Coordinates of C-alpha atoms in Angstrom, one line a residue:
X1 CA -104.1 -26.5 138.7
X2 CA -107.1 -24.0 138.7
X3 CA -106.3 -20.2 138.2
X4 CA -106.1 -18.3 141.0
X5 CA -106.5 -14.5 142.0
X6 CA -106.6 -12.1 145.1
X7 CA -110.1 -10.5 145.2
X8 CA -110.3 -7.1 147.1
X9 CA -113.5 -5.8 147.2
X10 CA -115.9 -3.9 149.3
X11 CA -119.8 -3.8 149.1
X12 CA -122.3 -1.5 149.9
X13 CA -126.2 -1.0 150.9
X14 CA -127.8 0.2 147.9
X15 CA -131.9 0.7 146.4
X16 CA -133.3 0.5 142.9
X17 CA -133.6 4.0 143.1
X18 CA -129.2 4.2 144.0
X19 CA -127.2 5.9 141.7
X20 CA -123.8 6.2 141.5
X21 CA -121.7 9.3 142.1
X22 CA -119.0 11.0 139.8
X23 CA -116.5 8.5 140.6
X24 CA -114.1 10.8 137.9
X25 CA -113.6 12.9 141.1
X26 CA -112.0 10.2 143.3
X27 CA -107.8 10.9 143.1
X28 CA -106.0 9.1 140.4
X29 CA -109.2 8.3 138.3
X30 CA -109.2 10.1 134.4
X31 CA -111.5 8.2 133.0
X32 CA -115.2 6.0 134.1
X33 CA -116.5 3.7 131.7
X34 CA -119.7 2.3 131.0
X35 CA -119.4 -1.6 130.6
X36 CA -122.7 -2.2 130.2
X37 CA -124.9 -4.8 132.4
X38 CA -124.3 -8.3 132.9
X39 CA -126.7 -11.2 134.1
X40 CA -125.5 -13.6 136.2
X41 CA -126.9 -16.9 137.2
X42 CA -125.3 -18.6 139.8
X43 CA -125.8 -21.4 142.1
X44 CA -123.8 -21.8 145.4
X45 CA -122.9 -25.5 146.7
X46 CA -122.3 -26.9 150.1
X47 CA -123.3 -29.6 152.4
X48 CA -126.8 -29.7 153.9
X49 CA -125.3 -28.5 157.1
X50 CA -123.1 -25.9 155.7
X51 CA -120.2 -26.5 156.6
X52 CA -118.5 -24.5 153.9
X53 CA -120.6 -21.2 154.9
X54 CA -119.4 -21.6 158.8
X55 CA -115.5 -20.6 157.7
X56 CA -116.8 -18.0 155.4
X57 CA -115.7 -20.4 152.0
X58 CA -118.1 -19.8 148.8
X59 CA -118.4 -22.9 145.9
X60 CA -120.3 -21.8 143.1
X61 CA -121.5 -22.7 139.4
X62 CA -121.9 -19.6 137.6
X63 CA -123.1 -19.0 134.0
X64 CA -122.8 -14.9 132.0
X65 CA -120.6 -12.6 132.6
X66 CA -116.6 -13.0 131.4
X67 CA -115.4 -15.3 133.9
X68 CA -118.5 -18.1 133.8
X69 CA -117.2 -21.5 135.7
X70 CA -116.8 -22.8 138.8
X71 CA -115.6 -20.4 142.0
X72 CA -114.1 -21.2 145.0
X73 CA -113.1 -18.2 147.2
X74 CA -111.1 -18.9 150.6
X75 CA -111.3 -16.0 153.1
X76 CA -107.9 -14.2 154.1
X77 CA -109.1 -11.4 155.6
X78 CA -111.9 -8.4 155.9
X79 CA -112.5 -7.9 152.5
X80 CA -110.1 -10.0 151.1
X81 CA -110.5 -13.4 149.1
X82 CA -108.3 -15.8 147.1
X83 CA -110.6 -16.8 144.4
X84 CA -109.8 -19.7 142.1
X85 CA -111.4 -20.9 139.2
X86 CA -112.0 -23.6 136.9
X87 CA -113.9 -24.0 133.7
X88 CA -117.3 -24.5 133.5
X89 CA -118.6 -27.9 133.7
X90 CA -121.4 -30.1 134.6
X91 CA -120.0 -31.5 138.1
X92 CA -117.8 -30.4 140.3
X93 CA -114.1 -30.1 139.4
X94 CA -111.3 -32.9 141.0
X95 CA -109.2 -30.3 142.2
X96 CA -111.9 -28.5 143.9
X97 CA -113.1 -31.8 145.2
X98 CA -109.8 -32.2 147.1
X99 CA -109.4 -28.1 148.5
X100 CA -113.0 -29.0 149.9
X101 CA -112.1 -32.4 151.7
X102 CA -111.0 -31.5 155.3
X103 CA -114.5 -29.7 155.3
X104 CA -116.8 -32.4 153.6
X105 CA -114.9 -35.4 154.1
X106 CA -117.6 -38.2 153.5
X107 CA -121.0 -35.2 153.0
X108 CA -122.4 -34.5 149.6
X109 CA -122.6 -31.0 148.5
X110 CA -125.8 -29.8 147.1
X111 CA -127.3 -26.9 145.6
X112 CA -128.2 -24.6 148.9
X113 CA -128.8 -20.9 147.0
X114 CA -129.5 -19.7 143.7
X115 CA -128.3 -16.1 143.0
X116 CA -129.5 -13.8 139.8
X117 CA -128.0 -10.8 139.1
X118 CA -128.1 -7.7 137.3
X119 CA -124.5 -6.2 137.1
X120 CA -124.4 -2.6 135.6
X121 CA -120.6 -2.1 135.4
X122 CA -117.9 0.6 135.7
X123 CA -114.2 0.7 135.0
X124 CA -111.9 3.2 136.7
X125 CA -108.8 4.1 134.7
X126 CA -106.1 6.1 135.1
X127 CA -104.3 8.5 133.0
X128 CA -102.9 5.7 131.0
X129 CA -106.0 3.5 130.5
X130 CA -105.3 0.8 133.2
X131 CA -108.1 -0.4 135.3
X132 CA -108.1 0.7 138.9
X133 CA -111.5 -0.7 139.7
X134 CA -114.5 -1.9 138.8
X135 CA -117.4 -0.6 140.5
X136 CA -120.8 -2.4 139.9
X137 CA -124.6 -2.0 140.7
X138 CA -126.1 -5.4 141.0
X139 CA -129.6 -6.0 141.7
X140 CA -129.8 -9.3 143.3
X141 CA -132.8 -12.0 143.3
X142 CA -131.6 -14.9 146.0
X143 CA -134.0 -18.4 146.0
X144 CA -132.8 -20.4 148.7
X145 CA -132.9 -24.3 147.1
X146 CA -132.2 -26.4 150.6
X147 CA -133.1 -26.0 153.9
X148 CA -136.3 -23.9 153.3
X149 CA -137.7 -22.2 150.0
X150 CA -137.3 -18.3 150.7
X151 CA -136.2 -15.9 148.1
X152 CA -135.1 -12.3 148.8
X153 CA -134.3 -9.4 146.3
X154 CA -131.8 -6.6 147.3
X155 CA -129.5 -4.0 145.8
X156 CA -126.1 -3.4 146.8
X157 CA -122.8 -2.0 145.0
X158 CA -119.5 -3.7 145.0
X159 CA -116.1 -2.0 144.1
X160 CA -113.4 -4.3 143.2
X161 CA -109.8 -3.4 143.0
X162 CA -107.7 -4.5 140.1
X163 CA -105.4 -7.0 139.9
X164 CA -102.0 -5.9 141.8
X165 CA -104.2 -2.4 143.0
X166 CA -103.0 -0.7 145.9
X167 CA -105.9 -1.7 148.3
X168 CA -105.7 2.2 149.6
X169 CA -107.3 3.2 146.2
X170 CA -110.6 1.3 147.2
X171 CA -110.3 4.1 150.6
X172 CA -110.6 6.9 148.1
X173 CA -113.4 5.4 146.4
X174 CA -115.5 4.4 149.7
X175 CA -115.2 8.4 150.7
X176 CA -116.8 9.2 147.6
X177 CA -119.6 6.5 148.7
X178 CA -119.7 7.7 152.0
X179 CA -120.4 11.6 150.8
X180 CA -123.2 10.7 148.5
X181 CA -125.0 8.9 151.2
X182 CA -123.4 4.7 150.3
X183 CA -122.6 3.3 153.6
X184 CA -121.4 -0.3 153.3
X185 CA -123.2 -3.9 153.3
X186 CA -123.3 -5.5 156.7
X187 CA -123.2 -8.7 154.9
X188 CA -119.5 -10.3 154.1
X189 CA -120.8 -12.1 151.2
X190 CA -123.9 -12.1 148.9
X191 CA -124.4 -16.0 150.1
X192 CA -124.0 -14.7 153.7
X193 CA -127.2 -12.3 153.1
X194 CA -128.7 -15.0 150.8
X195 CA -128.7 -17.8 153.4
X196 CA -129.4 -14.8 156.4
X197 CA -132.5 -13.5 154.4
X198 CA -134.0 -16.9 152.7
X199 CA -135.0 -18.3 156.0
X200 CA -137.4 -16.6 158.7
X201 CA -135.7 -18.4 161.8
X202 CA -132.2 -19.8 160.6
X203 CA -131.0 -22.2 163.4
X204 CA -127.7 -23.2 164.1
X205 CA -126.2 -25.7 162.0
X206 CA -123.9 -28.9 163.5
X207 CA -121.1 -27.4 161.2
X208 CA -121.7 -24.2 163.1
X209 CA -121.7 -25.8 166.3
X210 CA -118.3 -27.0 165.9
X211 CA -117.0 -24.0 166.4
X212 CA -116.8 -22.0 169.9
X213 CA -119.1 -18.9 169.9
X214 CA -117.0 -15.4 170.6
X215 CA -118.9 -15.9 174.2
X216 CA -117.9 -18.8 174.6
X217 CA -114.3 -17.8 174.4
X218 CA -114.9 -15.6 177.0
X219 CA -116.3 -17.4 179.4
X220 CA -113.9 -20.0 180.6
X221 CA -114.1 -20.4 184.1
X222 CA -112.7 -24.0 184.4
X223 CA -109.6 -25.9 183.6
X224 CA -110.9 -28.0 181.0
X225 CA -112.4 -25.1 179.3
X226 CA -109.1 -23.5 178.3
X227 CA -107.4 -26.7 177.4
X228 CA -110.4 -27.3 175.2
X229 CA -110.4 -24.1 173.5
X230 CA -106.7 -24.5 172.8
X231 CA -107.6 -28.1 171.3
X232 CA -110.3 -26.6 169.1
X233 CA -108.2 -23.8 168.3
X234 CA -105.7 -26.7 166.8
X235 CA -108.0 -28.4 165.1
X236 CA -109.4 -25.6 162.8
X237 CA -106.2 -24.7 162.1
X238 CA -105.5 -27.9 161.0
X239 CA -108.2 -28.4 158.5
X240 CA -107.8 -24.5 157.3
X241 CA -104.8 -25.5 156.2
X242 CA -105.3 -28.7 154.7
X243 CA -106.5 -26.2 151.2
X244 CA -103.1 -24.4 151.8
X245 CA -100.8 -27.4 151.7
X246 CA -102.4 -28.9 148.5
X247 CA -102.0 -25.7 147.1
X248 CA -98.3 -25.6 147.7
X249 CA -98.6 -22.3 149.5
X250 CA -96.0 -20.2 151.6
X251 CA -95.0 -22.6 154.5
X252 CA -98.5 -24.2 154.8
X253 CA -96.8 -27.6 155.9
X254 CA -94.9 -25.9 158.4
X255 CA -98.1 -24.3 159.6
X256 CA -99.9 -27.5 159.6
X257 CA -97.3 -29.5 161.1
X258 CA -96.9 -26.9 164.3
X259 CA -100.9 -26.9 164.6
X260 CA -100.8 -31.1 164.6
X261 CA -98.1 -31.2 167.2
X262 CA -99.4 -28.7 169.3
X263 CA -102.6 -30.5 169.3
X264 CA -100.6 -34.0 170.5
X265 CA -99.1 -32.1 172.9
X266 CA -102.1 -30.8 174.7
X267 CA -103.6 -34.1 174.7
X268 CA -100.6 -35.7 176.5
X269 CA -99.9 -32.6 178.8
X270 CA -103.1 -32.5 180.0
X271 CA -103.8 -35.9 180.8
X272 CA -105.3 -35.1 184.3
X273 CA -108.1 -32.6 182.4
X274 CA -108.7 -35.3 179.6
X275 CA -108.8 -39.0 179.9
X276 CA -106.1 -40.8 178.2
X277 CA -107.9 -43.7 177.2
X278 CA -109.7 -41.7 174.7
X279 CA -107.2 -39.2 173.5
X280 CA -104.4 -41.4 173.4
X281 CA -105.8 -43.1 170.4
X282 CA -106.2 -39.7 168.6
X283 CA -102.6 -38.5 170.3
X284 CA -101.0 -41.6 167.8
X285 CA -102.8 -40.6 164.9
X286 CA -101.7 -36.9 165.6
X287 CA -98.3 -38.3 165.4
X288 CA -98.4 -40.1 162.6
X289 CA -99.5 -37.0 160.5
X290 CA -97.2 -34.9 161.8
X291 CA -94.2 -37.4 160.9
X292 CA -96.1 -37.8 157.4
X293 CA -96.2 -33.4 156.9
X294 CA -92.1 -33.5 158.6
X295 CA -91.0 -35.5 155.2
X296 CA -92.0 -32.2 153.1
X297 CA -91.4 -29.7 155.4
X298 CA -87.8 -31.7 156.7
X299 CA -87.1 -31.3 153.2
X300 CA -88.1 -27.3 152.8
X301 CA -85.8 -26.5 155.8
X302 CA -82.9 -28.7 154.6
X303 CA -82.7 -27.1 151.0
X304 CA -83.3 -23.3 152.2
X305 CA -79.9 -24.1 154.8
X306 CA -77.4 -25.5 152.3
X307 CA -78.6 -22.8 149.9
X308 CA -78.0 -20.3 152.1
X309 CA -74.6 -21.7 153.0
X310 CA -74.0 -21.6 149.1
X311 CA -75.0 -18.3 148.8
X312 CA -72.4 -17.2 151.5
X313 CA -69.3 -18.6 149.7
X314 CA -67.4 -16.7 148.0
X315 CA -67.2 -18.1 144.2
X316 CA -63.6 -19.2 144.6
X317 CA -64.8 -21.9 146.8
X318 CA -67.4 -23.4 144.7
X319 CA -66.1 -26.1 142.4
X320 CA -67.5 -28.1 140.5
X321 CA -71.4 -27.9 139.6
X322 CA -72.3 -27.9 143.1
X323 CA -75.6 -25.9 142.3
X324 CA -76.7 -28.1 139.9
X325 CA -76.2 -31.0 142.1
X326 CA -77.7 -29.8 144.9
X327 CA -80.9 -28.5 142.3
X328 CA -81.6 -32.0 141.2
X329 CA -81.4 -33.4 144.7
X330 CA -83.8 -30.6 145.5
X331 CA -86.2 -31.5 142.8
X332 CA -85.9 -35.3 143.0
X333 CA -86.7 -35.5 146.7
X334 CA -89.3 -32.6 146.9
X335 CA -91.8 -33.5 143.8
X336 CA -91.8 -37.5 146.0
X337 CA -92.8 -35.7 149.3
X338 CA -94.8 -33.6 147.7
X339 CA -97.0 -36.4 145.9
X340 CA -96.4 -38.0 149.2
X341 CA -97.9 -35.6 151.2
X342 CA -101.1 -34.5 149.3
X343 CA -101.8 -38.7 149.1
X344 CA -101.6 -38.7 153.0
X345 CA -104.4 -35.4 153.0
X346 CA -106.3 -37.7 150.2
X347 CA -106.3 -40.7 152.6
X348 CA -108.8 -42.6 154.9
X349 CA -106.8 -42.7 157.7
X350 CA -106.4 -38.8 158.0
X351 CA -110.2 -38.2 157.4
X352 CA -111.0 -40.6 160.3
X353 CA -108.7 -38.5 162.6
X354 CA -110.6 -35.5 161.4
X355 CA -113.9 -36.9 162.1
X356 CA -112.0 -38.4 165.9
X357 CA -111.1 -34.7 166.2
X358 CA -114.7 -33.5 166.0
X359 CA -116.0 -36.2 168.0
X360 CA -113.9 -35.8 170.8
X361 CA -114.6 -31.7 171.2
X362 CA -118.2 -32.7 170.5
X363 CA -118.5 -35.2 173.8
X364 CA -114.9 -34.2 175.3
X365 CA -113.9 -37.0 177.9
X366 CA -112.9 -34.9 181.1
X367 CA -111.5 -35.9 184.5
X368 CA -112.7 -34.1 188.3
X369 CA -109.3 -32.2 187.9
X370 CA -111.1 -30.6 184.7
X371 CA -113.9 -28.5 186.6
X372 CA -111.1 -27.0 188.8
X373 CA -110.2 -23.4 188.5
X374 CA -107.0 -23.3 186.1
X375 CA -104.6 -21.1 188.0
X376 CA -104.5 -24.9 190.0
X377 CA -104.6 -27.3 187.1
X378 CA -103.0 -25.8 184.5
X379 CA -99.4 -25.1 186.1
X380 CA -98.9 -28.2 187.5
X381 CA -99.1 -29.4 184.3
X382 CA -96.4 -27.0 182.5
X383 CA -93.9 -27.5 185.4
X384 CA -94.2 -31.2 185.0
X385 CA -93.4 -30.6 181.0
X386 CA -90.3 -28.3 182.8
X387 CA -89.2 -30.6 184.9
X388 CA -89.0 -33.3 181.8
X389 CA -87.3 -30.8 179.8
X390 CA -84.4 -30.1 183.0
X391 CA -83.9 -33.7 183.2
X392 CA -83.3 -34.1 179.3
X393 CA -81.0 -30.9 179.3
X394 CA -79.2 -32.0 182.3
X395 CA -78.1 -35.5 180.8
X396 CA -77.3 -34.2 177.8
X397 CA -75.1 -31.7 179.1
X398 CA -73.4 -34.6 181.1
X399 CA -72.1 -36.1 177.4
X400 CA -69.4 -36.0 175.6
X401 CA -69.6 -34.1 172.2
X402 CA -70.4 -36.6 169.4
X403 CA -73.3 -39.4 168.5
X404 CA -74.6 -39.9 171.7
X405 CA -75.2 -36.2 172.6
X406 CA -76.2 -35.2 169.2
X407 CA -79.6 -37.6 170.3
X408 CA -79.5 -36.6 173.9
X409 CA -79.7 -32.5 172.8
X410 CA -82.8 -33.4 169.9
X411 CA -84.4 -35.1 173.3
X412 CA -83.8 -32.1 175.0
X413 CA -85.7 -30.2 172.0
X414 CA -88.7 -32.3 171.9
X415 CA -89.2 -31.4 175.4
X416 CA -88.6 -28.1 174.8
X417 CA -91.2 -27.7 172.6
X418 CA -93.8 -29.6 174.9
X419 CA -93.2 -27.1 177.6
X420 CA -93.1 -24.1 175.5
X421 CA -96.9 -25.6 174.1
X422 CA -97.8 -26.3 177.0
X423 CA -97.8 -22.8 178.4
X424 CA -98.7 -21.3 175.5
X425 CA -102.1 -23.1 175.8
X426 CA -102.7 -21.9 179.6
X427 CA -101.2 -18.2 178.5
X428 CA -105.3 -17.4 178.3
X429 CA -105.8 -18.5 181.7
X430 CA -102.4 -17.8 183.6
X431 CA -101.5 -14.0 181.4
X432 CA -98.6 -12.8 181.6
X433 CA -96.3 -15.5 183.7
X434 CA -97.8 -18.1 181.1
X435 CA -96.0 -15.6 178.1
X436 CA -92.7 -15.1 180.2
X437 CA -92.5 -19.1 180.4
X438 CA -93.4 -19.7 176.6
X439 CA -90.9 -17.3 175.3
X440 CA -87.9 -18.7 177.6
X441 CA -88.7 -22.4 176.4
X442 CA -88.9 -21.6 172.7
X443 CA -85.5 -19.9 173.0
X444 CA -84.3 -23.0 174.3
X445 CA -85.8 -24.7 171.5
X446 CA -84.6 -22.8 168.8
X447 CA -81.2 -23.3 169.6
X448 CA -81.9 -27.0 170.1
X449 CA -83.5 -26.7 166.5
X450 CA -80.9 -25.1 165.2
X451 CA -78.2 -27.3 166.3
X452 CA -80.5 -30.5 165.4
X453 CA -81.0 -28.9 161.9
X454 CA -76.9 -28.7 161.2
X455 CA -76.8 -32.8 162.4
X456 CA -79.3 -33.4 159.4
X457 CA -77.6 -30.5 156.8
X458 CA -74.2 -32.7 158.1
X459 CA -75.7 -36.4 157.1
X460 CA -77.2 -34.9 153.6
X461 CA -73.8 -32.8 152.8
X462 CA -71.9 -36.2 153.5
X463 CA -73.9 -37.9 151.2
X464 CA -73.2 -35.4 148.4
X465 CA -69.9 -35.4 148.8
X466 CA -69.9 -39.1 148.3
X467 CA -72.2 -38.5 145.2
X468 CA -69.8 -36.0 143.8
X469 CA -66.3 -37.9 144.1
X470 CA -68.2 -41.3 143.1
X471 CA -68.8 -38.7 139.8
X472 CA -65.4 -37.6 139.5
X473 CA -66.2 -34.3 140.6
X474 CA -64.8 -32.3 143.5
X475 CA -65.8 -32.8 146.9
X476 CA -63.9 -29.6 148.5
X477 CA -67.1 -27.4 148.9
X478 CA -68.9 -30.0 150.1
X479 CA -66.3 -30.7 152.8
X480 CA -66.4 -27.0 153.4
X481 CA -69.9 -26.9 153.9
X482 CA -70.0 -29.8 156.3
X483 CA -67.0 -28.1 158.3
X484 CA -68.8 -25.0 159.0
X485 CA -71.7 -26.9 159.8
X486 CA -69.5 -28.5 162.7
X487 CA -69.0 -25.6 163.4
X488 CA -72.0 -24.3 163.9
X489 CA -73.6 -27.0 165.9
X490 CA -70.4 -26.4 168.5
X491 CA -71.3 -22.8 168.9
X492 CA -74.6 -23.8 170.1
X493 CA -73.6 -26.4 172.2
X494 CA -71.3 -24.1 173.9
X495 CA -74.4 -21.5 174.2
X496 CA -76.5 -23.8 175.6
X497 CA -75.5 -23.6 179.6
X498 CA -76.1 -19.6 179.5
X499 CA -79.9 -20.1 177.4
X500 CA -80.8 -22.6 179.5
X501 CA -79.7 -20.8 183.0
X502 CA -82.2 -18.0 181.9
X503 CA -84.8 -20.3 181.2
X504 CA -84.4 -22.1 184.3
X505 CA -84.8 -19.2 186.7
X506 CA -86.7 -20.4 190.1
X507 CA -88.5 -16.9 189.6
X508 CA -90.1 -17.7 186.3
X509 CA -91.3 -21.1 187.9
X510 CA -92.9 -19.4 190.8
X511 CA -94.9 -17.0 188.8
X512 CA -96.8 -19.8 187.3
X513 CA -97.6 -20.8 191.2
X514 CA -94.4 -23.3 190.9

């Protein structure tokens, strides 16, 4: 795995005539220090369209300096990067090979920019000695290597904040900037400037062109242009995250999951926008990846509840090694859907939905309702998901408790979340009534979800107990467990009539011209 940090930096317009200011004056600094200048020689990577530039991601080989190797930096906000790094070698590392793949795919990545730099560094410290910053002056020659044969030369400072720095100490240093005359770099990146100032007339790449232009956003007068936006939306989402799942970050499979469904549930809501015969195809695939990212993520929600349960008993209910137990069940079954789930991002068959993905938004198959306004498509569309959803409830409230409702209420969630999707991707169109709708349907499926999630937590806490008499051990916690559990999914069953009566208000229904 390739070492990883946060990078929070901020850079600045500077000349070969800048010089920087008494940075000892700027609160909480006792001490600057000279480090002395570096050279750095560093060439950026990415496909001859760029596709790695148009979501703001820098790949780079760089030699000098203490931390010569490959870089990858992943944008997570203004001025904010995660930056990993592996050691420097001749080609391209396997594991950044794989982060990269939902973006390249099938594309070679070439050398697109050479950058040289001068570094002339500065530490803050504090009182103790501890960096706060470093502050450099780098004089920069770019050559551009692809796509053209410019070169540019500029100056700029950068002030970096050290590791586990509170960010508000880089404030304090920009005011000092600010009074000597430093105003900061309209470029986000060197390789943003590089690429901007390499070539006379830059035009718009295809990788750039999959993306919808902030205009573009704003100018969606039809139907089919808000249900495409939504789709789009889905689908960089999608492969954002794909580097976020293989990196085992904070629920990135849940994130990805929710993007993948939402996307299949666009596609089959708004069959009269989009033609079916097309997106049905892509509607399966969709599926099948979101089943594929449910075996991890199932298994994440499954192991946080019976924890939690754990955690609430008192200790004179826990017998036997009912931690340990549930720890190597943990283990066992999350390092297989873990392996299972980075082989599925690895595979053919969810590269060719990627590339099915872009195709589709690139020549989008839409139906005559599709050029209608969308306070007329768009609703009929979420009441029909409503009217699904009313039937489903309906039936399921008709059952008995037991088996046969138990499928009937996760029925009854599945549409749920269809119309709750549904309206969140005509909110942009239909405002406010759109939000009202959303918000009633997801409380519906929450308590669906929740009631669902205790029928799994019930079929795994059975099996333990089995596990744990078949070992000799006590089964009485796990009984308890699966008792409360019982419990629980009553309660929810008895709350249902009430959330649902709210939800089903004839006034909410009308708003969206129902």
């Amino acid at each position: 795995m390739a070492d990883s940090k946060r990078e929070i930096e901020r850079k600045y317009e500077a000349t070969t005539e800048t010089r920087l200011p008494d940075l000892s004056r700027v609160a909480g600094v006792s001490a600057v220090v000279h480090r002395g200048v570096s050279e750095l020689d560093a060439v950026y990577y990415d496909t001859e369209d760029l596709r790695l530039a148009a979501d703001s991601l820098t790949l780079r080989r760089r030699t000098g300096g203490s931390d010569a190797g490959w870089h990858l930096k992943f944008p997570v906000a203004s001025g904010i990067r995660d930056e990993l790094r592996e050691p420097l070698s001749d080609t391209l590392p396997n594991s950044f090979a794989g982060l990269l793949r939902s973006r390249v795919r099938d594309r070679g990545l070439v050398p697109v920019v050479r950058l040289v730099s001068a570094r002339d560094v500065h530490h803050l410290l504090d009182a103790d000695g501890a960096l706060l910053a470093e502050v450099g002056v780098d004089r920069v020659r770019a050559e551009r290597l692809t796509g053209g044969a410019g070169t540019a030369a500029w100056t700029e400072i950068e002030a970096e904040l050290a590791d586990d720095g509170d960010p508000a100490f880089l404030d304090a240093v920009e005011r000092r900037l600010r009074k000597a005359g430093v105003r900061p770099s309209a470029a986000s990146s060197k390789l943003a400037r590089a690429l901007a100032e390499t070539v006379p007339e830059p035009s718009k790449s295809p990788a750039e062109g999959r993306k919808e232009s902030p205009e573009g956003r704003t100018r969606r007068s039809t139907a089919g242009d808000h249900v495409l936006a939504y789709i789009r939306d889905q689908d960089e989402a999608i492969v954002a995250l794909d580097p976020a799942v293989r990196r085992d970050l904070p629920d990135s499979v849940h994130q990805m999951r929710v993007a993948t469904r939402r996307l299949r549930s666009a596609l089959r809501t708004y069959r009269k926008i989009l033609d079916r015969e097309v997106t049905d195809p892509v509607g399966d695939e969709l599926k099948w990846l979101a089943a594929e990212l449910g075996i991890d993520r199932d298994q994440e929600v499954l192991d946080a509840r019976l924890l939690a349960h754990l955690d609430g008993l008192p200790r004179t209910l826990v017998l036997g090694p009912v931690r340990g137990r549930l720890r190597i069940r943990s283990v066992a079954q999350g390092s297989g859907s873990r392996r299972r789930t980075v082989a599925v991002l690895d595979g053919k068959r969810y590269l060719a939905l990627l590339e099915s993905l872009d195709a589709l938004l690139a020549a989008p198959p839409l139906l005559p309702a599709a050029s209608r306004a969308p306070g007329r498509a768009l609703p009929r569309a979420v009441l029909k998901e409503y009217r699904r959803l009313a039937a489903r409830v309906g039936h399921a409230l008709e059952l008995p408790p037991g088996h046969d409702r138990d499928v009937a209420l996760h029925e009854a969630r599945k549409a749920a979340k269809r119309a709750r999707y549904a309206a969140e991707a005509a909110r942009p169109a239909l405002g406010r009534p759109a939000k009202r709708f959303a918000k009633r349907m997801k409380a519906v499926q929450s308590l669906l979800g929740d009631h669902q999630d205790s029928v799994v937590a019930r079929e795994a806490l059975r099996a333990l107990a089995v596990q744990a008499h078949a070992a000799g051990e006590s089964a009485f916690t796990w009984g308890l467990l699966y008792g409360r559990e019982e419990a629980a999914a009553a309660a929810r069953e008895q709350e249902l009539p009430e959330v649902w009566e709210r939800a089903s208000r004839a006034g909410l229904r009308a708003a969206l011209g129902g």
